[in-house]
Tab-separated table of C-alpha atoms in Angstrom:
chain	number	residue	atom	x	y	z
W	1	SER	CA	100.021	73.435	74.961
W	2	CYS	CA	103.444	72.739	74.102
W	3	ALA	CA	104.007	74.814	71.720
W	4	SER	CA	103.397	77.489	74.480
W	5	ARG	CA	106.182	76.485	76.372
W	6	ARG	CA	105.046	75.421	79.421
W	7	PRO	CA	105.186	72.281	80.652
W	8	CYS	CA	102.784	69.681	79.453
W	9	TRP	CA	102.964	65.994	78.618
W	10	SER	CA	101.974	63.749	76.029
W	11	SER	CA	99.534	62.150	75.623
W	12	SER	CA	97.008	60.081	77.971
W	13	THR	CA	95.032	60.056	80.274
W	14	THR	CA	95.988	60.752	84.580
W	15	ARG	CA	93.872	58.691	87.520
W	16	THR	CA	91.944	62.756	87.522
W	17	GLY	CA	91.217	62.316	83.966
W	18	ARG	CA	92.535	64.639	82.824
W	19	THR	CA	95.041	63.952	79.869
W	20	ALA	CA	98.196	63.920	80.793
W	21	ARG	CA	101.183	64.641	77.305
W	22	ARG	CA	105.444	65.284	78.053
W	23	GLY	CA	107.246	67.880	76.410
W	24	GLY	CA	110.436	67.813	74.055
W	25	SER	CA	113.644	68.807	75.120
W	26	PHE	CA	115.661	68.892	78.498
W	27	LEU	CA	119.083	70.039	78.355
W	28	LEU	CA	121.626	69.496	80.988
W	29	ALA	CA	123.588	73.050	79.607
W	30	GLU	CA	127.441	74.175	81.249
W	31	ARG	CA	127.838	74.035	85.088
W	32	GLU	CA	130.507	75.287	86.992
W	33	LEU	CA	131.951	76.520	90.226
W	34	ASP	CA	134.464	79.346	91.810
W	35	VAL	CA	136.355	77.456	94.281
W	36	ALA	CA	137.748	80.948	95.729
W	37	SER	CA	133.900	81.373	97.392
W	38	GLY	CA	132.348	78.150	96.549
W	39	ALA	CA	129.296	78.850	94.698
W	40	ALA	CA	128.031	76.172	91.697
W	41	VAL	CA	126.459	77.478	88.824
W	42	PHE	CA	124.157	74.352	87.530
W	43	ARG	CA	121.862	75.196	83.824
W	44	TYR	CA	119.308	73.929	82.584
W	45	GLU	CA	117.241	74.843	79.221
W	46	LEU	CA	113.405	72.313	79.853
W	47	ASP	CA	111.254	72.944	77.186
W	48	GLY	CA	112.843	76.430	75.096
W	49	ASP	CA	113.281	77.905	78.459
W	50	GLY	CA	116.986	78.663	80.801
W	51	PHE	CA	117.613	78.844	84.754
W	52	GLU	CA	119.983	77.821	86.668
W	53	GLU	CA	120.900	77.148	90.235
W	54	VAL	CA	123.242	77.666	92.581
W	55	ILE	CA	124.357	76.266	95.594
W	56	HIS	CA	126.751	77.085	97.758
W	57	VAL	CA	129.809	75.447	99.354
W	58	PRO	CA	132.536	75.577	101.605
W	59	GLY	CA	135.020	77.745	99.455
W	60	GLY	CA	138.671	78.988	100.405
W	61	GLY	CA	140.157	75.771	99.311
W	62	ALA	CA	143.257	74.226	96.438
W	63	VAL	CA	141.783	72.024	93.378
W	64	ASP	CA	143.845	68.243	94.451
W	65	ASP	CA	142.054	66.222	92.070
W	66	PRO	CA	140.369	68.731	88.274
W	67	ALA	CA	138.977	65.778	86.638
W	68	THR	CA	137.174	64.249	89.973
W	69	LEU	CA	135.688	67.446	90.399
W	70	ASP	CA	134.505	67.458	86.812
W	71	LEU	CA	132.796	64.323	87.580
W	72	LEU	CA	131.334	65.224	91.478
W	73	LEU	CA	130.330	68.406	88.863
W	74	ASP	CA	128.368	66.074	86.686
W	75	LEU	CA	127.128	64.003	88.909
W	76	CYS	CA	124.816	66.994	91.062
W	77	HIS	CA	124.328	68.785	87.791
W	78	VAL	CA	121.878	65.213	86.570
W	79	ALA	CA	120.885	64.260	89.931
W	80	MET	CA	120.014	67.671	90.493
W	81	GLY	CA	117.677	68.088	87.403
W	82	THR	CA	116.046	65.393	87.508
W	83	SER	CA	113.441	67.331	90.068
W	84	TYR	CA	112.499	69.633	86.825
W	85	PHE	CA	112.903	67.017	84.226
W	86	LYS	CA	109.147	66.476	85.865
W	87	LEU	CA	107.870	70.140	85.161
W	88	SER	CA	107.492	68.947	81.889
W	89	ALA	CA	108.720	65.221	81.970
W	90	PRO	CA	110.909	65.835	77.846
W	91	LYS	CA	110.671	62.737	75.829
W	92	ARG	CA	114.341	63.704	75.376
W	93	LEU	CA	117.442	64.581	78.113
W	94	ARG	CA	120.593	66.016	76.367
W	95	PHE	CA	123.385	66.651	77.472
W	96	LYS	CA	125.369	70.144	76.175
W	97	ARG	CA	129.368	68.863	76.910
W	98	PRO	CA	130.860	65.718	77.162
W	99	THR	CA	130.811	63.748	79.631
W	100	ALA	CA	131.370	59.969	81.570
W	101	PRO	CA	130.145	56.848	79.794
W	102	ALA	CA	129.279	56.166	83.561
W	103	VAL	CA	127.321	59.196	84.319
W	104	ILE	CA	125.237	58.474	81.423
W	105	GLU	CA	123.787	55.241	82.365
W	106	LEU	CA	123.140	57.134	85.326
W	107	ALA	CA	121.518	59.013	83.570
W	108	ARG	CA	119.023	56.943	82.061
W	109	HIS	CA	118.582	55.028	85.420
W	110	LEU	CA	117.178	58.234	87.306
W	111	TYR	CA	116.097	59.663	84.457
W	112	ASP	CA	114.246	56.055	84.629
W	113	ASP	CA	113.949	53.655	86.828
W	114	GLY	CA	114.078	57.406	89.317
W	115	LEU	CA	110.945	58.306	88.508
W	116	ARG	CA	108.882	55.466	87.632
W	117	GLU	CA	106.952	56.264	91.306
W	118	PHE	CA	106.341	60.775	89.455
W	119	ALA	CA	105.063	57.799	86.022
W	120	VAL	CA	102.815	55.989	87.378
W	121	THR	CA	100.444	58.921	89.239
W	122	ASN	CA	100.934	61.545	86.643
W	123	GLY	CA	99.549	58.831	83.944
W	124	LEU	CA	102.828	58.266	81.340
W	125	GLY	CA	104.204	55.640	80.101
W	126	VAL	CA	106.351	52.641	82.158
W	127	PRO	CA	109.887	52.652	81.460
W	128	LEU	CA	109.867	56.252	80.588
W	129	THR	CA	110.967	55.801	77.665
W	130	THR	CA	113.487	58.982	77.021
W	131	ASP	CA	115.931	59.650	74.511
W	132	ILE	CA	119.255	60.691	75.733
W	133	ASP	CA	121.487	62.430	73.595
W	134	ALA	CA	125.010	62.920	74.452
W	135	VAL	CA	128.595	62.799	73.761
W	136	ALA	CA	130.069	59.820	75.767
W	137	ASP	CA	133.645	61.015	77.297
W	138	GLU	CA	136.482	59.089	78.387
W	139	PRO	CA	136.353	56.737	80.621
W	140	LEU	CA	135.429	57.805	84.625
W	141	PRO	CA	139.357	58.111	86.461
W	142	ALA	CA	139.625	56.148	89.161
W	143	LEU	CA	138.498	57.589	92.275
W	144	VAL	CA	140.107	57.091	96.050
W	145	PRO	CA	138.300	58.229	98.865
W	146	ARG	CA	139.014	60.887	100.853
W	147	GLY	CA	136.973	60.504	103.335
W	148	GLU	CA	135.182	58.059	105.891
W	149	ARG	CA	131.664	59.872	105.323
W	150	ALA	CA	129.495	59.681	102.086
W	151	LEU	CA	128.304	62.665	100.703
W	152	ILE	CA	124.101	61.700	100.808
W	153	PRO	CA	121.943	64.788	98.919
W	154	ILE	CA	118.631	64.711	100.988
W	155	GLY	CA	115.071	65.883	99.782
W	156	GLY	CA	113.907	65.589	103.885
W	157	GLY	CA	111.441	62.730	103.057
W	158	LYS	CA	111.060	59.647	103.990
W	159	ASP	CA	113.442	58.534	101.770
W	160	SER	CA	115.411	60.405	102.796
W	161	ALA	CA	115.153	58.664	105.601
W	162	ALA	CA	115.929	55.481	104.883
W	163	MET	CA	118.814	56.293	103.239
W	164	LEU	CA	120.376	57.667	106.257
W	165	GLY	CA	119.656	54.840	108.204
W	166	ILE	CA	121.668	52.803	105.532
W	167	VAL	CA	124.129	54.532	105.130
W	168	PRO	CA	125.037	55.412	109.006
W	169	GLN	CA	128.624	57.069	108.384
W	170	ALA	CA	127.003	59.543	106.328
W	171	THR	CA	126.952	62.649	105.863
W	172	ALA	CA	123.694	64.884	103.967
W	173	LEU	CA	123.912	67.595	101.443
W	174	ALA	CA	120.487	69.035	100.878
W	175	VAL	CA	120.272	72.323	98.194
W	176	GLY	CA	117.344	75.340	99.981
W	177	ALA	CA	117.597	73.744	103.455
W	178	THR	CA	114.282	73.848	105.367
W	179	GLU	CA	113.511	72.727	109.008
W	180	ALA	CA	112.609	69.990	107.417
W	181	HIS	CA	116.049	69.330	106.521
W	182	GLU	CA	117.435	70.086	109.317
W	183	ARG	CA	114.970	67.642	111.516
W	184	LEU	CA	116.172	64.548	109.742
W	185	ALA	CA	119.567	65.098	109.914
W	186	ALA	CA	119.028	66.134	113.599
W	187	ALA	CA	117.933	62.606	114.252
W	188	ALA	CA	119.321	60.333	111.679
W	189	GLY	CA	122.480	61.779	114.194
W	190	VAL	CA	124.872	62.976	110.905
W	191	ASP	CA	126.197	66.635	109.592
W	192	LEU	CA	124.610	68.487	106.963
W	193	VAL	CA	125.864	70.686	104.162
W	194	ARG	CA	123.326	72.938	102.943
């Protein structure tokens, strides 16, 4: 049951005939980047259990634009969280820190539109209605492109291959890169950031 703090779903029946129950709450807690080492830490809490994910990016540089770095960390935090959200598909998504309105809107799309195949497969309602608790921060700063390539997060599957085909001037980003990520990046002819 949900009271045991284990991932669970709201009631509906899946294709396998089991009853699906949704969890209670998913919190996008803190996130930080140690610029010197390149360690980016993203903290979450799912139905009362806290955990973190650490990724490493090239470190040692200077931060010329802290507002843009903040925005990028928020975007990564939201996007990476979808994988953990699927453990219990909670009814409520919470942001611990104030967030740009566009990031909150992106979360609405990622945690509903982006998870509809997941919802159908698991017998959950579509749309996947999730209440979002967030305090809107200032609107996004004007972003000035700094490079010629887009950074595309990949999972190693067909959707990632399609994105790299649509955006050929890209660099692939894989969290916890595997051989599948390396093969996909090589086949697409793009660099891979681990």
